[in-house]
XYZ file of N, CA and C in Angstrom:
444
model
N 35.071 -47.871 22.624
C 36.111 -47.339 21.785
C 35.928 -47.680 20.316
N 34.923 -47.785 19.602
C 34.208 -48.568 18.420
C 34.991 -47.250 17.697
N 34.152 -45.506 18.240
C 34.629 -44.511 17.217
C 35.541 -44.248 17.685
N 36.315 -44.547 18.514
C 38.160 -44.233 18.592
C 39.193 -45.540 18.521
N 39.025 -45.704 17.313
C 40.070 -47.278 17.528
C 41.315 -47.422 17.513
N 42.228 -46.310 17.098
C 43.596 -45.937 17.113
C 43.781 -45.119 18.501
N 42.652 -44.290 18.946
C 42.852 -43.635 19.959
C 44.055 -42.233 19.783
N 43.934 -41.756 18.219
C 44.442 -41.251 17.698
C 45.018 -39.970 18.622
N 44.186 -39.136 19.478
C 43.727 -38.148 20.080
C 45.109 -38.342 21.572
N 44.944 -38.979 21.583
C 45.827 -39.331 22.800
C 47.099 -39.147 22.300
N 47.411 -39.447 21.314
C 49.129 -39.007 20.961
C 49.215 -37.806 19.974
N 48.646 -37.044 20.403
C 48.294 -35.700 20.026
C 49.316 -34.840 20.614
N 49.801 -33.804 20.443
C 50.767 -33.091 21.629
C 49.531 -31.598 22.034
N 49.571 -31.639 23.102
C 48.505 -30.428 23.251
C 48.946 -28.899 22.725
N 48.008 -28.696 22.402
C 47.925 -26.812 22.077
C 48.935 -26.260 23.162
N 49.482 -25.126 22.485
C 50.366 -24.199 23.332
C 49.548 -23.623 24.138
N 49.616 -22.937 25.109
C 49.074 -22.157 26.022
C 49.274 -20.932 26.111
N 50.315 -20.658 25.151
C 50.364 -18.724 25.197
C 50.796 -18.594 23.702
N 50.197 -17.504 23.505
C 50.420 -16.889 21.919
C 52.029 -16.281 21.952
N 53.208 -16.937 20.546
C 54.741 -16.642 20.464
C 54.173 -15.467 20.161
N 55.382 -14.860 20.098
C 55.398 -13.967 19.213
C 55.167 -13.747 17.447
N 55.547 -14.861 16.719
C 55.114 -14.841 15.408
C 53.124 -14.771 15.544
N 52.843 -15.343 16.291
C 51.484 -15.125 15.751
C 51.392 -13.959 15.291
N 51.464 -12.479 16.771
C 51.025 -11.471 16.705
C 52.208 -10.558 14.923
N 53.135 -11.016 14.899
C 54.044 -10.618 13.710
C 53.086 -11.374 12.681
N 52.674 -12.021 12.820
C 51.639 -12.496 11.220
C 50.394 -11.489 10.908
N 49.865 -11.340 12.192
C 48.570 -10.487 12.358
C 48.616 -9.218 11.913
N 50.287 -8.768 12.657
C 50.690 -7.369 12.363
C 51.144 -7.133 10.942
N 51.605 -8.122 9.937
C 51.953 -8.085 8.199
C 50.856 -8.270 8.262
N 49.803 -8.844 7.970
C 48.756 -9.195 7.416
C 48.033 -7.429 7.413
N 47.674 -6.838 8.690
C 46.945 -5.299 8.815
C 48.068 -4.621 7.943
N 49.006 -4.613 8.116
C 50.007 -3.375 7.148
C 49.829 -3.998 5.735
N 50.181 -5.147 5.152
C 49.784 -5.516 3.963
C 48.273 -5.221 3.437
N 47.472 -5.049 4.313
C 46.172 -4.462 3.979
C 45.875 -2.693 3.830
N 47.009 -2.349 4.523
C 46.872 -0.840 4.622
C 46.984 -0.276 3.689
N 48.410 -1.289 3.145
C 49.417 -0.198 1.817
C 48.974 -0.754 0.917
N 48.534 -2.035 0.517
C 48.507 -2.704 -0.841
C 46.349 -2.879 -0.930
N 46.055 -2.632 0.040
C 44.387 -2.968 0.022
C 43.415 -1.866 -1.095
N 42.427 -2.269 -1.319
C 41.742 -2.006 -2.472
C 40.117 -1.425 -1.751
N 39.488 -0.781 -2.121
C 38.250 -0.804 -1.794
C 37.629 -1.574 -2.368
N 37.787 -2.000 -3.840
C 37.161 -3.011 -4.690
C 37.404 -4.353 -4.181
N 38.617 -4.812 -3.106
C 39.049 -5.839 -2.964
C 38.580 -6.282 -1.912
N 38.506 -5.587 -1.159
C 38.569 -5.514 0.408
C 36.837 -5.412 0.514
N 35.813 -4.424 0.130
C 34.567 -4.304 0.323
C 33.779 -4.024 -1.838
N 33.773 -4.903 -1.881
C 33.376 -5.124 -3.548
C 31.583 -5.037 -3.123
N 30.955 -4.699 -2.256
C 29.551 -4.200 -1.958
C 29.570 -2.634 -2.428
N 30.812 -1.894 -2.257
C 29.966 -0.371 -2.423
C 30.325 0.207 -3.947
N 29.797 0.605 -4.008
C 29.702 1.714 -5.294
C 31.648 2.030 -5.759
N 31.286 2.666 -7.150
C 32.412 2.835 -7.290
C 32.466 4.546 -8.234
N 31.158 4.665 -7.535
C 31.496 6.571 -7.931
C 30.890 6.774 -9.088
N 30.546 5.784 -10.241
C 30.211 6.315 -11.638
C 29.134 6.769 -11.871
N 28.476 7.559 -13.156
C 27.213 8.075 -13.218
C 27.100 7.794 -14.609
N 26.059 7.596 -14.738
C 25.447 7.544 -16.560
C 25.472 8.480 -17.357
N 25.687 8.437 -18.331
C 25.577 9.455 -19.647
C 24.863 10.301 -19.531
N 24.159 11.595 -19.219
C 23.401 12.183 -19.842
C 22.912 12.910 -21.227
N 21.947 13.215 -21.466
C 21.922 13.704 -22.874
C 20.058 14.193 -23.009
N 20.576 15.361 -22.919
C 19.247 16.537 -23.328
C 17.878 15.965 -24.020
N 16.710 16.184 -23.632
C 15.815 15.915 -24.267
C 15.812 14.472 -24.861
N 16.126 13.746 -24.115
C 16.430 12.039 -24.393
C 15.772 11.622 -22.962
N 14.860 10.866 -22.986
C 14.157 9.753 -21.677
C 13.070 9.280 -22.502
N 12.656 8.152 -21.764
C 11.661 7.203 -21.939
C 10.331 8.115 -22.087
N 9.378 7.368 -22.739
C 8.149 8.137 -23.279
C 7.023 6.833 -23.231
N 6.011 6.717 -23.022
C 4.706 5.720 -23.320
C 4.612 5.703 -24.570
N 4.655 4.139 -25.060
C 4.553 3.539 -26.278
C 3.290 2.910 -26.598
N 2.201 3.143 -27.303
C 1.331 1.993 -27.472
C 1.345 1.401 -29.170
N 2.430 1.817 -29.843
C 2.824 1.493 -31.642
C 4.465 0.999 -31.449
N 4.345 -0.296 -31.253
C 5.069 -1.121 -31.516
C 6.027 -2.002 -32.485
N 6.926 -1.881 -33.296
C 7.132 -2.655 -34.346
C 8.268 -3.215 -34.260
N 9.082 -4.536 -34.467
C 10.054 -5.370 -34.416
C 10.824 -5.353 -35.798
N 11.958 -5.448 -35.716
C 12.966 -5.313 -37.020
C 13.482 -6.383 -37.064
N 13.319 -8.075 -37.107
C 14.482 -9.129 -36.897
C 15.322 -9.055 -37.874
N 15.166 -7.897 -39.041
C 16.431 -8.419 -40.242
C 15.774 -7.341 -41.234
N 16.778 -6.880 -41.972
C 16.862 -5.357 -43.071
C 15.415 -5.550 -43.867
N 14.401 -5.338 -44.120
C 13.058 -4.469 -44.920
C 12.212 -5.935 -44.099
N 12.425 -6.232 -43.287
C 11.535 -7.191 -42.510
C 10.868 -6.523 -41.370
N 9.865 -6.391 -41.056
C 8.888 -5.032 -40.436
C 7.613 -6.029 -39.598
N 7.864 -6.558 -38.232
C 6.937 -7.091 -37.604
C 6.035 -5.955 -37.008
N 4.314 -6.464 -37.341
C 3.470 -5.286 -36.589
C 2.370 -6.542 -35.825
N 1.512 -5.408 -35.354
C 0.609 -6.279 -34.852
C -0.485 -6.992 -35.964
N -0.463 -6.389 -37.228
C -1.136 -7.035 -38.386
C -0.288 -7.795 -39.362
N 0.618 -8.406 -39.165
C 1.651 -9.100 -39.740
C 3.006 -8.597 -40.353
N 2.979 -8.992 -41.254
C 4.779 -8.989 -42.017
C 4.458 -8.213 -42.649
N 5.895 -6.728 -42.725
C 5.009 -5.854 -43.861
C 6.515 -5.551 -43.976
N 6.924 -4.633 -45.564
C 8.214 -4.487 -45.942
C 8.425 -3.216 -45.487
N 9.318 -2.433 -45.985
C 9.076 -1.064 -46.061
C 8.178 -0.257 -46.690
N 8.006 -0.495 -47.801
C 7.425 0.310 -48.525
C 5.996 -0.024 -47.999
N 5.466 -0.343 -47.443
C 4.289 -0.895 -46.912
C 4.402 -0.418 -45.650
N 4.859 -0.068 -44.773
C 5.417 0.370 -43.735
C 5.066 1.635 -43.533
N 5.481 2.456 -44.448
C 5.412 4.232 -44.399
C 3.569 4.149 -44.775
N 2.794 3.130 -45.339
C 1.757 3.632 -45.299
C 0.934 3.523 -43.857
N 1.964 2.019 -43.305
C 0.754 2.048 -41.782
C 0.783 3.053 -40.630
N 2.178 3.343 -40.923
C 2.455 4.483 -40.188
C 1.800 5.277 -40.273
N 1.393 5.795 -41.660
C 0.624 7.092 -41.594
C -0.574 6.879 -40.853
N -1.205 5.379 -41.202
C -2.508 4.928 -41.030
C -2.583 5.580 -39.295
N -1.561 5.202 -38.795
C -1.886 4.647 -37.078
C -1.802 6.522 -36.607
N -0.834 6.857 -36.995
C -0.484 8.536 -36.769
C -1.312 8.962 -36.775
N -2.425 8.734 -37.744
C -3.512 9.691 -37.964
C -4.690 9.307 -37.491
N -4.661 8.325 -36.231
C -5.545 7.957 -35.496
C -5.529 8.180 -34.182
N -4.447 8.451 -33.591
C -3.696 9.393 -32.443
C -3.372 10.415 -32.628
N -3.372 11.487 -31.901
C -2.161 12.902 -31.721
C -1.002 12.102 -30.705
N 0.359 12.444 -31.339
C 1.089 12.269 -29.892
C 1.403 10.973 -29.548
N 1.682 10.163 -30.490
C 2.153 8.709 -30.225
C 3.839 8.970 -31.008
N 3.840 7.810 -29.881
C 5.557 7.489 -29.941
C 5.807 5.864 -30.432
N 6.633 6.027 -30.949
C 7.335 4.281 -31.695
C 8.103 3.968 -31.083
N 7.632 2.408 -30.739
C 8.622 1.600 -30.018
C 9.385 0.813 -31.475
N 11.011 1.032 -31.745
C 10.991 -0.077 -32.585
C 11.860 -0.867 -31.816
N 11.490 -1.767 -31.757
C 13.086 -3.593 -31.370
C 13.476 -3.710 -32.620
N 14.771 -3.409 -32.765
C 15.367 -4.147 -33.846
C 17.239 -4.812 -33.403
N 16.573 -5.931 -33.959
C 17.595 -6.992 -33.731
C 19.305 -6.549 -34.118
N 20.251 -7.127 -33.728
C 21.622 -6.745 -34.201
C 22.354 -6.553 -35.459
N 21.512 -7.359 -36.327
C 21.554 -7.958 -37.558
C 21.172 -6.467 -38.109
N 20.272 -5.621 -38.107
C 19.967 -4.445 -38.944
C 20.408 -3.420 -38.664
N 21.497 -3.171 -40.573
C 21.918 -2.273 -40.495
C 21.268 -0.609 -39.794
N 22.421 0.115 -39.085
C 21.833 1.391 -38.696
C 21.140 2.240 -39.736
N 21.796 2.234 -41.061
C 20.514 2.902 -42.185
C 19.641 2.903 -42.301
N 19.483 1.231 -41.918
C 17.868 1.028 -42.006
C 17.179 1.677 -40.676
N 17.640 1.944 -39.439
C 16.993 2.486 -38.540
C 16.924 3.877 -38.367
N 17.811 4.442 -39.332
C 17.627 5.959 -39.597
C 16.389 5.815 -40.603
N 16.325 4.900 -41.807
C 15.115 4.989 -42.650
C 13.555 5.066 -41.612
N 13.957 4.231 -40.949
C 12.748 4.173 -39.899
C 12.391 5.577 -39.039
N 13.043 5.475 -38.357
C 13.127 7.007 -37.910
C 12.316 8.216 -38.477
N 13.201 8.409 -40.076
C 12.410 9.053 -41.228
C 11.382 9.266 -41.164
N 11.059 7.703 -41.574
C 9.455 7.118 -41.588
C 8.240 7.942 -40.471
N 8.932 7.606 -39.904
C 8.067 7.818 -38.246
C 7.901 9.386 -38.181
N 9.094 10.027 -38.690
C 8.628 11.552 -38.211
C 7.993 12.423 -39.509
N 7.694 11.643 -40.707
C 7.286 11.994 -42.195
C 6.013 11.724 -41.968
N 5.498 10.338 -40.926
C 3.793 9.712 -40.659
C 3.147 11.130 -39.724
N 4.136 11.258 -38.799
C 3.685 12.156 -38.128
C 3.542 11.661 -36.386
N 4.480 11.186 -36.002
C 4.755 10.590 -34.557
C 5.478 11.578 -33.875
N 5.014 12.316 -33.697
C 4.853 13.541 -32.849
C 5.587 13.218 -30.971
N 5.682 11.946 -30.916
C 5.986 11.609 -29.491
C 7.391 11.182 -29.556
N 8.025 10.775 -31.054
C 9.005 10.404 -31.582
C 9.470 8.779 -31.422
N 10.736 8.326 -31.450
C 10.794 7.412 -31.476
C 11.720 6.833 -30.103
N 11.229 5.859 -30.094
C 11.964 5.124 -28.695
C 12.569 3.677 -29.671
N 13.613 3.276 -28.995
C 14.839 2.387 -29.563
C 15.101 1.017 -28.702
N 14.499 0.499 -28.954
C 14.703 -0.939 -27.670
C 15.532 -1.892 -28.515
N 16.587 -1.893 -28.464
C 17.991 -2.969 -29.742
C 17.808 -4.143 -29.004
N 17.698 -5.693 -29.074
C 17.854 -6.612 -28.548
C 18.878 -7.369 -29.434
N 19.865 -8.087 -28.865
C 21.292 -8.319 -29.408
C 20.659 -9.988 -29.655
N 19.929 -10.512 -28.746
C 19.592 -12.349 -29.719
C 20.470 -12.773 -29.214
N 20.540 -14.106 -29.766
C 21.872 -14.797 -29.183
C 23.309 -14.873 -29.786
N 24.238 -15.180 -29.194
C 25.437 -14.787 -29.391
C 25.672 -15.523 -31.231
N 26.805 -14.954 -32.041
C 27.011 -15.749 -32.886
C 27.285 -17.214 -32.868
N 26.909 -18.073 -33.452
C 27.676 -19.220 -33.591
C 28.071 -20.113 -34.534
N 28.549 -21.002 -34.951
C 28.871 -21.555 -36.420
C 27.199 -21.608 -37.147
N 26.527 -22.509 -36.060
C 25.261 -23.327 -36.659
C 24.490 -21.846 -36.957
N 24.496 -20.442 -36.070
C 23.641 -19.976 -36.585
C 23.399 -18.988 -38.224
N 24.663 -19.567 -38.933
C 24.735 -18.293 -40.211
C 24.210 -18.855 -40.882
């Protein structure tokens, strides 16, 4: 009797032997409270909920091999370094006119204004990027005091 030292178990009153009636009255609110007040979102939050994406004409993904990063307004990452704008519209031309049919990937960070990504844009269809431009925005990390 080491693991029963009160012998707790013994002054136990045993389990009923037949189900009252409240059980089955709990069981039975519980299914009607599920009938009238239940959710599909609540009840099965696995299935779908019907929505569909935006569409929009002549808009999908395209193969990129001209790449360029925007972290901040006339700041222009390439694969040959830091270049401004005005330096910019010339590589463009450079690369355009070494392909038919290339498309621009630009990333540009949250921080740059949309003007500047219409300037880009510009850019791209003045070089001659014929495949047009593709838009990959990466948002960075959230604001915070330390980061301004």
């Amino acid at each position: 009797m080491i693991t029963h030292p009160l012998d707790l178990a013994a002054r136990l009153r045993p389990p009923p032997r037949s189900n009252d009636a409240l059980f089955f009255v709990n069981g039975g609110l519980i299914l009607v409270f599920f009938a009238l007040f239940g959710s599909r979102f609540v009840l099965a939050p696995g299935l779908g909920v019907g929505f569909r994406l935006p569409e929009m004409a002549g808009a999908g993904a395209a193969p990129t091999r001209v790449v360029i990063s925007l972290p901040r307004s006339d700041m222009v990452l390439v694969d040959d370094g830091m270049l401004n704008y005005a330096q910019l519209r010339g590589w463009l031309e450079k690369r355009a006119h070494s392909e038919k049919g290339l498309a621009l990937l630009v990333r540009a960070d949250r921080q740059v204004p949309l003007e500047d990504l219409g300037i880009i844009a510009e850019m791209a269809a003045s070089a001659g990027f014929t495949g047009g431009v593709q838009w990959a925005m990466e948002s960075g990390r959230p604001n915070t005091p330390d980061s301004h």
